Amino acid sequence: MESTCIEILSQHSLKNIYNRSTYGAMAQTFSCNIEWSNGEVLRSYIKRFPQESKLGILNEVTGYIIAKGCELPIAQHAGLIKVSPRIFNDNVSEVEEWCFIVSSVPGDLPVTLYDAKMISECQTMMNLVAAWSKVSDTIAFDDWTANEDRHLGNILVAGKDKIYLIDHSNLPITLNWQAEYLNPAYQSKNILAQNLWGLQATPLPVKAKISLASQKHKDVFAKSKNELYYWWDLLLDNDMVRLNALKNFMEVRAYSGCHRISSNFNLLAV
């Protein structure tokens, strides 16, 4: 692959390991310092998936490449790093040595306010999400990739129109998806849309704008296809059934967003 936005780094690039995040149930997530390919040492996060959930690495790569193609606000850097579990005092056989890494983005998680029962403050924060210039694009992205995990802990809010997306380990549909799950006509639950509605955030997204945003997906897929296929072929090299299902699922959905959104009653009927 001549060019990819996913960096491959050696263990030497992991400079410091700090505290483990209290969020992120699917993987052990630690804050750390990482020296990226351009020489910058940045505060970042390393996600360590158990052996039985290592598909999460593929899902994160897929989400990052497609989100970047959609010009959504995500971390500046993402990559893979091979780290010995012994550094974390873990059993080698229990945790995948390859980890997903991503540079940090600014902002606060709405879930921290929600969990503290500060509902009014959480609603104020989600009003910023509702008024965000990229909210329709994000809902359309989550529909395309069948991301049913855009909960209040997977958005960072740093201010007006300063909102960032994190954590795509559960797409498409769920962490350990199977080939038979990937029906391209599947109507996924759009958690971001549901949360905006449930918290009575304003202004609510307009379905017509979400549908319009989805029209860009066929071009995004065309531009990202070679990069996606490179990683899918590499990470699913021994699972042709899953590989072929994923390729078909993502391509068909890239071209069918308008129809799917217009008939999806899980989205806001506005």
PDB file of C-alpha atoms in Angstrom:
ATOM      1  CA  MET A   1       0.000   0.000   0.000  1.00  0.00           C
ATOM      2  CA  GLU A   2       1.667   3.219  -1.171  1.00  0.00           C
ATOM      3  CA  SER A   3      -0.230   5.512   1.154  1.00  0.00           C
ATOM      4  CA  THR A   4      -2.462   4.915   4.152  1.00  0.00           C
ATOM      5  CA  CYS A   5      -3.630   7.075   7.037  1.00  0.00           C
ATOM      6  CA  ILE A   6      -3.058   4.147   9.414  1.00  0.00           C
ATOM      7  CA  GLU A   7       0.477   4.222  10.804  1.00  0.00           C
ATOM      8  CA  ILE A   8       2.431   1.121  11.817  1.00  0.00           C
ATOM      9  CA  LEU A   9       4.700   1.808  14.776  1.00  0.00           C
ATOM     10  CA  SER A  10       7.139  -0.235  16.812  1.00  0.00           C
ATOM     11  CA  GLN A  11       6.996  -0.689  20.568  1.00  0.00           C
ATOM     12  CA  HIS A  12       9.817   1.871  20.810  1.00  0.00           C
ATOM     13  CA  SER A  13       7.302   4.563  19.785  1.00  0.00           C
ATOM     14  CA  LEU A  14       5.320   3.986  22.972  1.00  0.00           C
ATOM     15  CA  LYS A  15       7.059   6.469  25.274  1.00  0.00           C
ATOM     16  CA  ASN A  16       4.957   6.504  28.429  1.00  0.00           C
ATOM     17  CA  ILE A  17       1.889   4.717  29.747  1.00  0.00           C
ATOM     18  CA  TYR A  18      -0.384   6.554  32.165  1.00  0.00           C
ATOM     19  CA  ASN A  19      -3.776   5.761  33.662  1.00  0.00           C
ATOM     20  CA  ARG A  20      -6.389   3.371  32.356  1.00  0.00           C
ATOM     21  CA  SER A  21      -9.657   4.929  31.182  1.00  0.00           C
ATOM     22  CA  THR A  22     -12.761   4.116  33.199  1.00  0.00           C
ATOM     23  CA  TYR A  23     -14.740   4.105  29.944  1.00  0.00           C
ATOM     24  CA  GLY A  24     -14.348   1.637  27.104  1.00  0.00           C
ATOM     25  CA  ALA A  25     -15.734  -1.729  28.123  1.00  0.00           C
ATOM     26  CA  MET A  26     -14.666  -3.527  24.934  1.00  0.00           C
ATOM     27  CA  ALA A  27     -10.933  -2.958  25.320  1.00  0.00           C
ATOM     28  CA  GLN A  28      -8.366  -1.894  27.884  1.00  0.00           C
ATOM     29  CA  THR A  29      -7.717   1.761  27.056  1.00  0.00           C
ATOM     30  CA  PHE A  30      -4.719   3.613  28.467  1.00  0.00           C
ATOM     31  CA  SER A  31      -3.582   7.193  28.026  1.00  0.00           C
ATOM     32  CA  CYS A  32       0.012   7.350  26.869  1.00  0.00           C
ATOM     33  CA  ASN A  33       2.608   9.312  24.958  1.00  0.00           C
ATOM     34  CA  ILE A  34       3.379   8.110  21.442  1.00  0.00           C
ATOM     35  CA  GLU A  35       5.988   9.262  18.959  1.00  0.00           C
ATOM     36  CA  TRP A  36       4.178   9.304  15.631  1.00  0.00           C
ATOM     37  CA  SER A  37       5.742   8.852  12.192  1.00  0.00           C
ATOM     38  CA  ASN A  38       6.324  12.588  11.757  1.00  0.00           C
ATOM     39  CA  GLY A  39       8.412  12.700  14.943  1.00  0.00           C
ATOM     40  CA  GLU A  40       5.778  14.389  17.093  1.00  0.00           C
ATOM     41  CA  VAL A  41       5.314  12.998  20.593  1.00  0.00           C
ATOM     42  CA  LEU A  42       1.643  13.436  21.474  1.00  0.00           C
ATOM     43  CA  ARG A  43      -0.685  12.457  24.273  1.00  0.00           C
ATOM     44  CA  SER A  44      -2.554   9.503  22.811  1.00  0.00           C
ATOM     45  CA  TYR A  45      -4.543   6.389  23.667  1.00  0.00           C
ATOM     46  CA  ILE A  46      -3.713   2.727  23.239  1.00  0.00           C
ATOM     47  CA  LYS A  47      -6.544   0.190  23.007  1.00  0.00           C
ATOM     48  CA  ARG A  48      -5.778  -3.405  23.895  1.00  0.00           C
ATOM     49  CA  PHE A  49      -8.323  -5.974  22.779  1.00  0.00           C
ATOM     50  CA  PRO A  50      -8.607  -9.476  24.254  1.00  0.00           C
ATOM     51  CA  GLN A  51      -7.854 -12.307  21.856  1.00  0.00           C
ATOM     52  CA  GLU A  52     -11.533 -13.168  21.467  1.00  0.00           C
ATOM     53  CA  SER A  53     -12.340  -9.561  20.477  1.00  0.00           C
ATOM     54  CA  LYS A  54      -9.395  -8.689  18.250  1.00  0.00           C
ATOM     55  CA  LEU A  55     -11.862  -7.895  15.461  1.00  0.00           C
ATOM     56  CA  GLY A  56     -12.119  -4.551  17.259  1.00  0.00           C
ATOM     57  CA  ILE A  57      -8.807  -3.534  15.650  1.00  0.00           C
ATOM     58  CA  LEU A  58     -10.261  -4.044  12.167  1.00  0.00           C
ATOM     59  CA  ASN A  59     -13.394  -2.133  13.150  1.00  0.00           C
ATOM     60  CA  GLU A  60     -11.369   0.816  14.457  1.00  0.00           C
ATOM     61  CA  VAL A  61      -9.317   0.933  11.251  1.00  0.00           C
ATOM     62  CA  THR A  62     -12.484   0.798   9.135  1.00  0.00           C
ATOM     63  CA  GLY A  63     -14.164   3.565  11.107  1.00  0.00           C
ATOM     64  CA  TYR A  64     -11.112   5.826  11.031  1.00  0.00           C
ATOM     65  CA  ILE A  65     -10.547   5.524   7.271  1.00  0.00           C
ATOM     66  CA  ILE A  66     -14.203   6.108   6.384  1.00  0.00           C
ATOM     67  CA  ALA A  67     -14.650   8.966   8.883  1.00  0.00           C
ATOM     68  CA  LYS A  68     -11.538  10.631   7.505  1.00  0.00           C
ATOM     69  CA  GLY A  69     -12.876  10.214   3.976  1.00  0.00           C
ATOM     70  CA  CYS A  70     -16.139  11.851   5.091  1.00  0.00           C
ATOM     71  CA  GLU A  71     -14.086  14.763   6.495  1.00  0.00           C
ATOM     72  CA  LEU A  72     -15.453  14.227   9.990  1.00  0.00           C
ATOM     73  CA  PRO A  73     -13.490  15.612  12.956  1.00  0.00           C
ATOM     74  CA  ILE A  74     -11.416  12.745  14.318  1.00  0.00           C
ATOM     75  CA  ALA A  75      -7.948  12.348  15.789  1.00  0.00           C
ATOM     76  CA  GLN A  76      -4.979  13.596  13.769  1.00  0.00           C
ATOM     77  CA  HIS A  77      -3.189  10.248  13.998  1.00  0.00           C
ATOM     78  CA  ALA A  78      -4.246   6.610  14.171  1.00  0.00           C
ATOM     79  CA  GLY A  79      -2.281   3.433  13.824  1.00  0.00           C
ATOM     80  CA  LEU A  80      -1.309  -0.029  14.982  1.00  0.00           C
ATOM     81  CA  ILE A  81       1.474  -0.898  17.383  1.00  0.00           C
ATOM     82  CA  LYS A  82       2.747  -4.265  18.518  1.00  0.00           C
ATOM     83  CA  VAL A  83       3.315  -4.264  22.272  1.00  0.00           C
ATOM     84  CA  SER A  84       4.262  -7.162  24.495  1.00  0.00           C
ATOM     85  CA  PRO A  85       1.523  -7.886  27.058  1.00  0.00           C
ATOM     86  CA  ARG A  86       4.295  -8.227  29.618  1.00  0.00           C
ATOM     87  CA  ILE A  87       4.593  -4.430  29.695  1.00  0.00           C
ATOM     88  CA  PHE A  88       1.097  -4.427  31.184  1.00  0.00           C
ATOM     89  CA  ASN A  89       1.814  -7.497  33.357  1.00  0.00           C
ATOM     90  CA  ASP A  90      -0.718  -9.548  31.397  1.00  0.00           C
ATOM     91  CA  ASN A  91      -0.786 -13.141  30.270  1.00  0.00           C
ATOM     92  CA  VAL A  92       0.554 -13.272  26.705  1.00  0.00           C
ATOM     93  CA  SER A  93      -2.173 -15.681  25.599  1.00  0.00           C
ATOM     94  CA  GLU A  94      -5.085 -13.505  26.766  1.00  0.00           C
ATOM     95  CA  VAL A  95      -4.489 -10.163  25.039  1.00  0.00           C
ATOM     96  CA  GLU A  96      -3.775  -9.385  21.407  1.00  0.00           C
ATOM     97  CA  GLU A  97      -0.223  -8.051  20.923  1.00  0.00           C
ATOM     98  CA  TRP A  98      -1.316  -5.681  18.165  1.00  0.00           C
ATOM     99  CA  CYS A  99      -3.067  -2.634  19.608  1.00  0.00           C
ATOM    100  CA  PHE A 100      -4.969   0.253  18.064  1.00  0.00           C
ATOM    101  CA  ILE A 101      -3.521   3.674  18.862  1.00  0.00           C
ATOM    102  CA  VAL A 102      -4.964   7.127  18.324  1.00  0.00           C
ATOM    103  CA  SER A 103      -3.853  10.639  19.231  1.00  0.00           C
ATOM    104  CA  SER A 104      -6.010  12.519  21.700  1.00  0.00           C
ATOM    105  CA  VAL A 105      -8.593  15.150  20.832  1.00  0.00           C
ATOM    106  CA  PRO A 106      -9.863  17.939  23.104  1.00  0.00           C
ATOM    107  CA  GLY A 107     -13.218  18.118  24.809  1.00  0.00           C
ATOM    108  CA  ASP A 108     -15.443  16.637  27.482  1.00  0.00           C
ATOM    109  CA  LEU A 109     -17.662  13.566  27.356  1.00  0.00           C
ATOM    110  CA  PRO A 110     -21.401  14.203  27.773  1.00  0.00           C
ATOM    111  CA  VAL A 111     -21.615  10.862  29.582  1.00  0.00           C
ATOM    112  CA  THR A 112     -19.696  12.234  32.569  1.00  0.00           C
ATOM    113  CA  LEU A 113     -22.460  14.785  33.142  1.00  0.00           C
ATOM    114  CA  TYR A 114     -25.182  12.237  32.502  1.00  0.00           C
ATOM    115  CA  ASP A 115     -23.686   9.724  34.929  1.00  0.00           C
ATOM    116  CA  ALA A 116     -23.415  12.465  37.558  1.00  0.00           C
ATOM    117  CA  LYS A 117     -27.148  13.113  37.022  1.00  0.00           C
ATOM    118  CA  MET A 118     -26.351  16.641  35.808  1.00  0.00           C
ATOM    119  CA  ILE A 119     -29.031  16.300  33.149  1.00  0.00           C
ATOM    120  CA  SER A 120     -29.512  20.020  32.504  1.00  0.00           C
ATOM    121  CA  GLU A 121     -25.778  20.487  31.919  1.00  0.00           C
ATOM    122  CA  CYS A 122     -25.705  17.386  29.727  1.00  0.00           C
ATOM    123  CA  GLN A 123     -28.614  18.750  27.695  1.00  0.00           C
ATOM    124  CA  THR A 124     -26.756  22.056  27.234  1.00  0.00           C
ATOM    125  CA  MET A 125     -23.747  20.146  25.940  1.00  0.00           C
ATOM    126  CA  MET A 126     -25.905  18.064  23.603  1.00  0.00           C
ATOM    127  CA  ASN A 127     -27.496  21.277  22.276  1.00  0.00           C
ATOM    128  CA  LEU A 128     -24.014  22.091  20.969  1.00  0.00           C
ATOM    129  CA  VAL A 129     -23.977  18.697  19.244  1.00  0.00           C
ATOM    130  CA  ALA A 130     -27.448  19.295  17.785  1.00  0.00           C
ATOM    131  CA  ALA A 131     -26.360  22.686  16.387  1.00  0.00           C
ATOM    132  CA  TRP A 132     -23.020  21.315  15.122  1.00  0.00           C
ATOM    133  CA  SER A 133     -22.314  21.765  11.415  1.00  0.00           C
ATOM    134  CA  LYS A 134     -21.331  18.083  11.103  1.00  0.00           C
ATOM    135  CA  VAL A 135     -24.263  16.499  12.956  1.00  0.00           C
ATOM    136  CA  SER A 136     -26.067  15.394   9.779  1.00  0.00           C
ATOM    137  CA  ASP A 137     -22.821  14.033   8.309  1.00  0.00           C
ATOM    138  CA  THR A 138     -22.169  12.087  11.529  1.00  0.00           C
ATOM    139  CA  ILE A 139     -25.642  10.554  11.640  1.00  0.00           C
ATOM    140  CA  ALA A 140     -25.272   9.611   7.954  1.00  0.00           C
ATOM    141  CA  PHE A 141     -21.823   8.093   8.636  1.00  0.00           C
ATOM    142  CA  ASP A 142     -23.203   6.027  11.515  1.00  0.00           C
ATOM    143  CA  ASP A 143     -26.010   4.832   9.249  1.00  0.00           C
ATOM    144  CA  TRP A 144     -23.608   3.836   6.449  1.00  0.00           C
ATOM    145  CA  THR A 145     -21.275   1.913   8.749  1.00  0.00           C
ATOM    146  CA  ALA A 146     -24.111   0.552  10.946  1.00  0.00           C
ATOM    147  CA  ASN A 147     -22.451   2.102  13.975  1.00  0.00           C
ATOM    148  CA  GLU A 148     -24.880   1.481  16.830  1.00  0.00           C
ATOM    149  CA  ASP A 149     -22.472   2.745  19.480  1.00  0.00           C
ATOM    150  CA  ARG A 150     -22.459   6.563  19.187  1.00  0.00           C
ATOM    151  CA  HIS A 151     -23.466   6.920  22.819  1.00  0.00           C
ATOM    152  CA  LEU A 152     -22.661   9.837  25.129  1.00  0.00           C
ATOM    153  CA  GLY A 153     -19.174   8.463  25.778  1.00  0.00           C
ATOM    154  CA  ASN A 154     -18.123   8.447  22.128  1.00  0.00           C
ATOM    155  CA  ILE A 155     -18.383  12.184  21.462  1.00  0.00           C
ATOM    156  CA  LEU A 156     -16.055  14.871  22.813  1.00  0.00           C
ATOM    157  CA  VAL A 157     -17.387  18.423  23.071  1.00  0.00           C
ATOM    158  CA  ALA A 158     -14.825  21.237  23.297  1.00  0.00           C
ATOM    159  CA  GLY A 159     -17.153  24.132  22.458  1.00  0.00           C
ATOM    160  CA  LYS A 160     -19.363  25.521  19.720  1.00  0.00           C
ATOM    161  CA  ASP A 161     -18.643  23.578  16.501  1.00  0.00           C
ATOM    162  CA  LYS A 162     -15.632  21.975  18.209  1.00  0.00           C
ATOM    163  CA  ILE A 163     -16.827  18.393  18.500  1.00  0.00           C
ATOM    164  CA  TYR A 164     -14.863  15.212  17.869  1.00  0.00           C
ATOM    165  CA  LEU A 165     -15.747  11.574  17.237  1.00  0.00           C
ATOM    166  CA  ILE A 166     -13.988   8.689  18.959  1.00  0.00           C
ATOM    167  CA  ASP A 167     -14.240   4.906  19.272  1.00  0.00           C
ATOM    168  CA  HIS A 168     -15.418   2.845  16.308  1.00  0.00           C
ATOM    169  CA  SER A 169     -14.645  -0.611  17.680  1.00  0.00           C
ATOM    170  CA  ASN A 170     -18.302  -1.689  17.503  1.00  0.00           C
ATOM    171  CA  LEU A 171     -18.979  -1.141  13.824  1.00  0.00           C
ATOM    172  CA  PRO A 172     -20.537  -2.626  11.790  1.00  0.00           C
ATOM    173  CA  ILE A 173     -23.393  -3.469  14.187  1.00  0.00           C
ATOM    174  CA  THR A 174     -21.351  -4.995  17.020  1.00  0.00           C
ATOM    175  CA  LEU A 175     -17.796  -5.768  18.057  1.00  0.00           C
ATOM    176  CA  ASN A 176     -17.632  -9.437  17.088  1.00  0.00           C
ATOM    177  CA  TRP A 177     -19.876  -9.234  14.025  1.00  0.00           C
ATOM    178  CA  GLN A 178     -20.465 -12.307  11.923  1.00  0.00           C
ATOM    179  CA  ALA A 179     -20.825 -12.507   8.139  1.00  0.00           C
ATOM    180  CA  GLU A 180     -24.506 -13.407   8.431  1.00  0.00           C
ATOM    181  CA  TYR A 181     -25.186 -10.142  10.306  1.00  0.00           C
ATOM    182  CA  LEU A 182     -24.132  -8.032   7.328  1.00  0.00           C
ATOM    183  CA  ASN A 183     -27.320  -7.648   5.331  1.00  0.00           C
ATOM    184  CA  PRO A 184     -26.801  -4.394   3.365  1.00  0.00           C
ATOM    185  CA  ALA A 185     -30.483  -3.506   3.868  1.00  0.00           C
ATOM    186  CA  TYR A 186     -30.124  -3.671   7.657  1.00  0.00           C
ATOM    187  CA  GLN A 187     -31.746  -0.695   9.397  1.00  0.00           C
ATOM    188  CA  SER A 188     -29.326   0.151  12.156  1.00  0.00           C
ATOM    189  CA  LYS A 189     -30.206   1.946  15.377  1.00  0.00           C
ATOM    190  CA  ASN A 190     -28.863   5.496  15.215  1.00  0.00           C
ATOM    191  CA  ILE A 191     -27.910   6.124  18.827  1.00  0.00           C
ATOM    192  CA  LEU A 192     -26.813   9.739  18.304  1.00  0.00           C
ATOM    193  CA  ALA A 193     -30.185  10.636  16.781  1.00  0.00           C
ATOM    194  CA  GLN A 194     -32.002   8.806  19.572  1.00  0.00           C
ATOM    195  CA  ASN A 195     -29.989  10.587  22.283  1.00  0.00           C
ATOM    196  CA  LEU A 196     -30.607  14.011  20.744  1.00  0.00           C
ATOM    197  CA  TRP A 197     -34.317  13.233  20.758  1.00  0.00           C
ATOM    198  CA  GLY A 198     -34.314  11.720  24.246  1.00  0.00           C
ATOM    199  CA  LEU A 199     -32.482  14.681  25.779  1.00  0.00           C
ATOM    200  CA  GLN A 200     -34.715  17.113  23.861  1.00  0.00           C
ATOM    201  CA  ALA A 201     -31.659  18.760  22.341  1.00  0.00           C
ATOM    202  CA  THR A 202     -32.283  21.548  19.855  1.00  0.00           C
ATOM    203  CA  PRO A 203     -32.268  22.072  16.989  1.00  0.00           C
ATOM    204  CA  LEU A 204     -33.095  18.492  16.021  1.00  0.00           C
ATOM    205  CA  PRO A 205     -31.388  17.216  12.839  1.00  0.00           C
ATOM    206  CA  VAL A 206     -33.474  17.275   9.663  1.00  0.00           C
ATOM    207  CA  LYS A 207     -33.808  13.942   7.877  1.00  0.00           C
ATOM    208  CA  ALA A 208     -33.476  15.633   4.469  1.00  0.00           C
ATOM    209  CA  LYS A 209     -30.026  16.950   5.450  1.00  0.00           C
ATOM    210  CA  ILE A 210     -28.959  13.524   6.680  1.00  0.00           C
ATOM    211  CA  SER A 211     -30.069  12.009   3.377  1.00  0.00           C
ATOM    212  CA  LEU A 212     -28.166  14.719   1.481  1.00  0.00           C
ATOM    213  CA  ALA A 213     -25.024  13.970   3.479  1.00  0.00           C
ATOM    214  CA  SER A 214     -25.310  10.296   2.533  1.00  0.00           C
ATOM    215  CA  GLN A 215     -25.089  11.167  -1.159  1.00  0.00           C
ATOM    216  CA  LYS A 216     -21.352  11.801  -0.691  1.00  0.00           C
ATOM    217  CA  HIS A 217     -20.714   8.249   0.464  1.00  0.00           C
ATOM    218  CA  LYS A 218     -20.377   6.629  -2.933  1.00  0.00           C
ATOM    219  CA  ASP A 219     -17.541   9.026  -3.785  1.00  0.00           C
ATOM    220  CA  VAL A 220     -15.923   8.536  -0.377  1.00  0.00           C
ATOM    221  CA  PHE A 221     -16.046   4.771  -0.841  1.00  0.00           C
ATOM    222  CA  ALA A 222     -14.566   5.017  -4.337  1.00  0.00           C
ATOM    223  CA  LYS A 223     -11.639   7.084  -3.033  1.00  0.00           C
ATOM    224  CA  SER A 224     -11.106   4.936   0.074  1.00  0.00           C
ATOM    225  CA  LYS A 225     -11.777   1.512  -1.454  1.00  0.00           C
ATOM    226  CA  ASN A 226      -8.162   0.509  -2.130  1.00  0.00           C
ATOM    227  CA  GLU A 227      -7.068   1.525   1.362  1.00  0.00           C
ATOM    228  CA  LEU A 228      -9.996  -0.256   3.006  1.00  0.00           C
ATOM    229  CA  TYR A 229      -9.439  -3.391   0.949  1.00  0.00           C
ATOM    230  CA  TYR A 230      -5.753  -3.390   1.833  1.00  0.00           C
ATOM    231  CA  TRP A 231      -6.502  -3.484   5.565  1.00  0.00           C
ATOM    232  CA  TRP A 232      -9.475  -5.809   5.280  1.00  0.00           C
ATOM    233  CA  ASP A 233      -7.457  -8.276   3.190  1.00  0.00           C
ATOM    234  CA  LEU A 234      -4.593  -8.079   5.687  1.00  0.00           C
ATOM    235  CA  LEU A 235      -6.639  -8.400   8.871  1.00  0.00           C
ATOM    236  CA  LEU A 236      -9.149 -10.952   7.556  1.00  0.00           C
ATOM    237  CA  ASP A 237      -6.784 -12.989   5.398  1.00  0.00           C
ATOM    238  CA  ASN A 238      -7.957 -16.326   6.820  1.00  0.00           C
ATOM    239  CA  ASP A 239     -11.668 -15.518   6.904  1.00  0.00           C
ATOM    240  CA  MET A 240     -12.917 -15.156   3.348  1.00  0.00           C
ATOM    241  CA  VAL A 241     -16.575 -15.429   4.337  1.00  0.00           C
ATOM    242  CA  ARG A 242     -16.318 -12.454   6.677  1.00  0.00           C
ATOM    243  CA  LEU A 243     -14.118 -10.545   4.231  1.00  0.00           C
ATOM    244  CA  ASN A 244     -16.508 -10.868   1.303  1.00  0.00           C
ATOM    245  CA  ALA A 245     -19.501 -10.018   3.490  1.00  0.00           C
ATOM    246  CA  LEU A 246     -17.808  -6.842   4.757  1.00  0.00           C
ATOM    247  CA  LYS A 247     -16.814  -5.700   1.278  1.00  0.00           C
ATOM    248  CA  ASN A 248     -20.334  -6.177  -0.048  1.00  0.00           C
ATOM    249  CA  PHE A 249     -21.974  -4.606   3.017  1.00  0.00           C
ATOM    250  CA  MET A 250     -19.959  -1.394   2.963  1.00  0.00           C
ATOM    251  CA  GLU A 251     -20.092  -0.910  -0.799  1.00  0.00           C
ATOM    252  CA  VAL A 252     -23.831  -1.504  -1.190  1.00  0.00           C
ATOM    253  CA  ARG A 253     -24.621   0.761   1.766  1.00  0.00           C
ATOM    254  CA  ALA A 254     -22.424   3.517   0.346  1.00  0.00           C
ATOM    255  CA  TYR A 255     -24.722   3.652  -2.687  1.00  0.00           C
ATOM    256  CA  SER A 256     -28.058   3.140  -0.942  1.00  0.00           C
ATOM    257  CA  GLY A 257     -27.985   5.683   1.884  1.00  0.00           C
ATOM    258  CA  CYS A 258     -30.744   7.972   0.608  1.00  0.00           C
ATOM    259  CA  HIS A 259     -33.280   5.173   0.291  1.00  0.00           C
ATOM    260  CA  ARG A 260     -32.299   3.596   3.598  1.00  0.00           C
ATOM    261  CA  ILE A 261     -32.462   6.875   5.537  1.00  0.00           C
ATOM    262  CA  SER A 262     -35.770   7.919   4.035  1.00  0.00           C
ATOM    263  CA  SER A 263     -37.359   4.656   5.202  1.00  0.00           C
ATOM    264  CA  ASN A 264     -35.562   4.359   8.547  1.00  0.00           C
ATOM    265  CA  PHE A 265     -38.019   5.099  11.334  1.00  0.00           C
ATOM    266  CA  ASN A 266     -35.178   4.878  13.850  1.00  0.00           C
ATOM    267  CA  LEU A 267     -33.973   8.231  12.536  1.00  0.00           C
ATOM    268  CA  LEU A 268     -35.676  11.474  13.362  1.00  0.00           C
ATOM    269  CA  ALA A 269     -38.763  11.881  11.190  1.00  0.00           C
ATOM    270  CA  VAL A 270     -38.301  15.619  10.784  1.00  0.00           C
TER     271      VAL A 270
END
